[in-house]
Amino acid sequence: MPDSPVQAAAEGLPERNAVIANALLNLEAQINELSSMSQIMADLLTDVLTGSEPDEHGYVRMLVSKEDMDNMAFAWCNVSSRAIGLKKAFYAAGEEGEGK
């Protein structure tokens, strides 16, 4: 839910700008969801990658369980999908109020 003072400020703008500002404020949930999912992905990667030491040639070898790999792949694809959707929604918000 958008911040009330920010919403009030958007409502005081000229009509086209107010429409664009309101459209951008409606992206808040998508932004928060993307932020949360990216933190989940970072936590999954940290859990899997932490503790592995490089060998004498600088290579890190590790075993990753199928469950961990599936979770990381899901998070990776989810973050990518959310980011693409947010980008599209952002540019669509900028086009709100065209012709006004």
JSON list of C-alpha atoms in Angstrom, two decimals:
[
{"chain": "A", "resi": 1, "resn": "MET", "atom": "CA", "xyz": [0.00, 0.00, 0.00]},
{"chain": "A", "resi": 2, "resn": "PRO", "atom": "CA", "xyz": [1.52, 3.35, -0.97]},
{"chain": "A", "resi": 3, "resn": "ASP", "atom": "CA", "xyz": [2.65, 5.79, 1.70]},
{"chain": "A", "resi": 4, "resn": "SER", "atom": "CA", "xyz": [-0.17, 8.32, 2.37]},
{"chain": "A", "resi": 5, "resn": "PRO", "atom": "CA", "xyz": [1.99, 11.50, 2.19]},
{"chain": "A", "resi": 6, "resn": "VAL", "atom": "CA", "xyz": [3.49, 10.27, -1.07]},
{"chain": "A", "resi": 7, "resn": "GLN", "atom": "CA", "xyz": [0.03, 9.46, -2.40]},
{"chain": "A", "resi": 8, "resn": "ALA", "atom": "CA", "xyz": [-1.21, 12.91, -1.36]},
{"chain": "A", "resi": 9, "resn": "ALA", "atom": "CA", "xyz": [1.75, 14.55, -3.11]},
{"chain": "A", "resi": 10, "resn": "ALA", "atom": "CA", "xyz": [0.99, 12.60, -6.28]},
{"chain": "A", "resi": 11, "resn": "GLU", "atom": "CA", "xyz": [-2.60, 13.79, -6.18]},
{"chain": "A", "resi": 12, "resn": "GLY", "atom": "CA", "xyz": [-1.43, 17.42, -6.14]},
{"chain": "A", "resi": 13, "resn": "LEU", "atom": "CA", "xyz": [0.39, 17.08, -9.46]},
{"chain": "A", "resi": 14, "resn": "PRO", "atom": "CA", "xyz": [-0.98, 18.07, -12.86]},
{"chain": "A", "resi": 15, "resn": "GLU", "atom": "CA", "xyz": [-3.36, 15.37, -14.15]},
{"chain": "A", "resi": 16, "resn": "ARG", "atom": "CA", "xyz": [-0.94, 13.44, -16.43]},
{"chain": "A", "resi": 17, "resn": "ASN", "atom": "CA", "xyz": [1.84, 13.52, -13.84]},
{"chain": "A", "resi": 18, "resn": "ALA", "atom": "CA", "xyz": [-0.57, 12.40, -11.12]},
{"chain": "A", "resi": 19, "resn": "VAL", "atom": "CA", "xyz": [-1.67, 9.45, -13.25]},
{"chain": "A", "resi": 20, "resn": "ILE", "atom": "CA", "xyz": [1.95, 8.46, -13.85]},
{"chain": "A", "resi": 21, "resn": "ALA", "atom": "CA", "xyz": [2.86, 8.90, -10.18]},
{"chain": "A", "resi": 22, "resn": "ASN", "atom": "CA", "xyz": [-0.08, 6.76, -9.09]},
{"chain": "A", "resi": 23, "resn": "ALA", "atom": "CA", "xyz": [0.85, 4.08, -11.64]},
{"chain": "A", "resi": 24, "resn": "LEU", "atom": "CA", "xyz": [4.40, 4.04, -10.27]},
{"chain": "A", "resi": 25, "resn": "LEU", "atom": "CA", "xyz": [3.11, 3.85, -6.68]},
{"chain": "A", "resi": 26, "resn": "ASN", "atom": "CA", "xyz": [1.15, 0.76, -7.70]},
{"chain": "A", "resi": 27, "resn": "LEU", "atom": "CA", "xyz": [4.48, -0.98, -8.38]},
{"chain": "A", "resi": 28, "resn": "GLU", "atom": "CA", "xyz": [5.28, -1.07, -4.65]},
{"chain": "A", "resi": 29, "resn": "ALA", "atom": "CA", "xyz": [4.08, -4.66, -4.16]},
{"chain": "A", "resi": 30, "resn": "GLN", "atom": "CA", "xyz": [6.05, -5.92, -7.15]},
{"chain": "A", "resi": 31, "resn": "ILE", "atom": "CA", "xyz": [9.18, -4.16, -5.91]},
{"chain": "A", "resi": 32, "resn": "ASN", "atom": "CA", "xyz": [8.82, -5.65, -2.42]},
{"chain": "A", "resi": 33, "resn": "GLU", "atom": "CA", "xyz": [8.16, -9.14, -3.81]},
{"chain": "A", "resi": 34, "resn": "LEU", "atom": "CA", "xyz": [11.23, -8.95, -6.05]},
{"chain": "A", "resi": 35, "resn": "SER", "atom": "CA", "xyz": [13.34, -7.72, -3.14]},
{"chain": "A", "resi": 36, "resn": "SER", "atom": "CA", "xyz": [12.13, -10.57, -0.90]},
{"chain": "A", "resi": 37, "resn": "MET", "atom": "CA", "xyz": [12.68, -13.22, -3.56]},
{"chain": "A", "resi": 38, "resn": "SER", "atom": "CA", "xyz": [16.16, -11.93, -4.34]},
{"chain": "A", "resi": 39, "resn": "GLN", "atom": "CA", "xyz": [17.02, -12.19, -0.62]},
{"chain": "A", "resi": 40, "resn": "ILE", "atom": "CA", "xyz": [15.73, -15.78, -0.60]},
{"chain": "A", "resi": 41, "resn": "MET", "atom": "CA", "xyz": [17.92, -16.53, -3.62]},
{"chain": "A", "resi": 42, "resn": "ALA", "atom": "CA", "xyz": [20.94, -14.93, -1.94]},
{"chain": "A", "resi": 43, "resn": "ASP", "atom": "CA", "xyz": [20.34, -16.99, 1.22]},
{"chain": "A", "resi": 44, "resn": "LEU", "atom": "CA", "xyz": [20.08, -20.22, -0.81]},
{"chain": "A", "resi": 45, "resn": "LEU", "atom": "CA", "xyz": [23.31, -19.45, -2.64]},
{"chain": "A", "resi": 46, "resn": "THR", "atom": "CA", "xyz": [25.08, -18.54, 0.61]},
{"chain": "A", "resi": 47, "resn": "ASP", "atom": "CA", "xyz": [23.98, -21.82, 2.21]},
{"chain": "A", "resi": 48, "resn": "VAL", "atom": "CA", "xyz": [25.28, -23.86, -0.73]},
{"chain": "A", "resi": 49, "resn": "LEU", "atom": "CA", "xyz": [28.47, -21.94, -1.45]},
{"chain": "A", "resi": 50, "resn": "THR", "atom": "CA", "xyz": [29.69, -21.21, 2.07]},
{"chain": "A", "resi": 51, "resn": "GLY", "atom": "CA", "xyz": [32.39, -23.42, 3.51]},
{"chain": "A", "resi": 52, "resn": "SER", "atom": "CA", "xyz": [33.94, -24.70, 0.29]},
{"chain": "A", "resi": 53, "resn": "GLU", "atom": "CA", "xyz": [37.70, -24.21, 0.17]},
{"chain": "A", "resi": 54, "resn": "PRO", "atom": "CA", "xyz": [39.68, -23.94, -3.06]},
{"chain": "A", "resi": 55, "resn": "ASP", "atom": "CA", "xyz": [42.15, -26.71, -3.87]},
{"chain": "A", "resi": 56, "resn": "GLU", "atom": "CA", "xyz": [45.82, -26.10, -4.68]},
{"chain": "A", "resi": 57, "resn": "HIS", "atom": "CA", "xyz": [44.83, -24.92, -8.18]},
{"chain": "A", "resi": 58, "resn": "GLY", "atom": "CA", "xyz": [42.19, -22.48, -6.94]},
{"chain": "A", "resi": 59, "resn": "TYR", "atom": "CA", "xyz": [39.20, -24.64, -7.92]},
{"chain": "A", "resi": 60, "resn": "VAL", "atom": "CA", "xyz": [36.29, -25.09, -5.56]},
{"chain": "A", "resi": 61, "resn": "ARG", "atom": "CA", "xyz": [34.58, -28.45, -5.74]},
{"chain": "A", "resi": 62, "resn": "MET", "atom": "CA", "xyz": [31.31, -29.09, -4.06]},
{"chain": "A", "resi": 63, "resn": "LEU", "atom": "CA", "xyz": [28.41, -31.47, -4.00]},
{"chain": "A", "resi": 64, "resn": "VAL", "atom": "CA", "xyz": [24.99, -29.90, -4.28]},
{"chain": "A", "resi": 65, "resn": "SER", "atom": "CA", "xyz": [21.90, -31.93, -3.43]},
{"chain": "A", "resi": 66, "resn": "LYS", "atom": "CA", "xyz": [19.11, -32.19, -5.98]},
{"chain": "A", "resi": 67, "resn": "GLU", "atom": "CA", "xyz": [16.81, -30.38, -3.55]},
{"chain": "A", "resi": 68, "resn": "ASP", "atom": "CA", "xyz": [19.25, -27.46, -3.17]},
{"chain": "A", "resi": 69, "resn": "MET", "atom": "CA", "xyz": [19.78, -27.29, -6.94]},
{"chain": "A", "resi": 70, "resn": "ASP", "atom": "CA", "xyz": [16.02, -27.33, -7.56]},
{"chain": "A", "resi": 71, "resn": "ASN", "atom": "CA", "xyz": [15.47, -24.58, -4.96]},
{"chain": "A", "resi": 72, "resn": "MET", "atom": "CA", "xyz": [18.24, -22.40, -6.41]},
{"chain": "A", "resi": 73, "resn": "ALA", "atom": "CA", "xyz": [16.97, -22.91, -9.97]},
{"chain": "A", "resi": 74, "resn": "PHE", "atom": "CA", "xyz": [13.43, -21.99, -8.88]},
{"chain": "A", "resi": 75, "resn": "ALA", "atom": "CA", "xyz": [14.64, -18.86, -7.07]},
{"chain": "A", "resi": 76, "resn": "TRP", "atom": "CA", "xyz": [16.84, -17.82, -10.00]},
{"chain": "A", "resi": 77, "resn": "CYS", "atom": "CA", "xyz": [14.01, -18.18, -12.53]},
{"chain": "A", "resi": 78, "resn": "ASN", "atom": "CA", "xyz": [11.52, -16.53, -10.17]},
{"chain": "A", "resi": 79, "resn": "VAL", "atom": "CA", "xyz": [13.75, -13.48, -9.62]},
{"chain": "A", "resi": 80, "resn": "SER", "atom": "CA", "xyz": [14.40, -13.19, -13.34]},
{"chain": "A", "resi": 81, "resn": "SER", "atom": "CA", "xyz": [10.69, -13.42, -14.16]},
{"chain": "A", "resi": 82, "resn": "ARG", "atom": "CA", "xyz": [9.77, -10.86, -11.49]},
{"chain": "A", "resi": 83, "resn": "ALA", "atom": "CA", "xyz": [12.48, -8.45, -12.70]},
{"chain": "A", "resi": 84, "resn": "ILE", "atom": "CA", "xyz": [11.28, -8.69, -16.29]},
{"chain": "A", "resi": 85, "resn": "GLY", "atom": "CA", "xyz": [7.67, -8.14, -15.18]},
{"chain": "A", "resi": 86, "resn": "LEU", "atom": "CA", "xyz": [8.66, -5.15, -13.06]},
{"chain": "A", "resi": 87, "resn": "LYS", "atom": "CA", "xyz": [10.58, -3.61, -15.95]},
{"chain": "A", "resi": 88, "resn": "LYS", "atom": "CA", "xyz": [7.54, -3.95, -18.23]},
{"chain": "A", "resi": 89, "resn": "ALA", "atom": "CA", "xyz": [5.23, -2.54, -15.54]},
{"chain": "A", "resi": 90, "resn": "PHE", "atom": "CA", "xyz": [7.59, 0.39, -14.95]},
{"chain": "A", "resi": 91, "resn": "TYR", "atom": "CA", "xyz": [7.62, 1.40, -18.61]},
{"chain": "A", "resi": 92, "resn": "ALA", "atom": "CA", "xyz": [3.86, 0.87, -18.88]},
{"chain": "A", "resi": 93, "resn": "ALA", "atom": "CA", "xyz": [3.41, 3.17, -15.87]},
{"chain": "A", "resi": 94, "resn": "GLY", "atom": "CA", "xyz": [5.41, 5.84, -17.68]},
{"chain": "A", "resi": 95, "resn": "GLU", "atom": "CA", "xyz": [2.96, 5.64, -20.56]},
{"chain": "A", "resi": 96, "resn": "GLU", "atom": "CA", "xyz": [-0.08, 6.13, -18.31]},
{"chain": "A", "resi": 97, "resn": "GLY", "atom": "CA", "xyz": [-1.93, 9.34, -18.98]},
{"chain": "A", "resi": 98, "resn": "GLU", "atom": "CA", "xyz": [-0.65, 9.67, -22.57]},
{"chain": "A", "resi": 99, "resn": "GLY", "atom": "CA", "xyz": [-2.70, 12.18, -24.51]},
{"chain": "A", "resi": 100, "resn": "LYS", "atom": "CA", "xyz": [-3.66, 14.17, -21.40]}
]
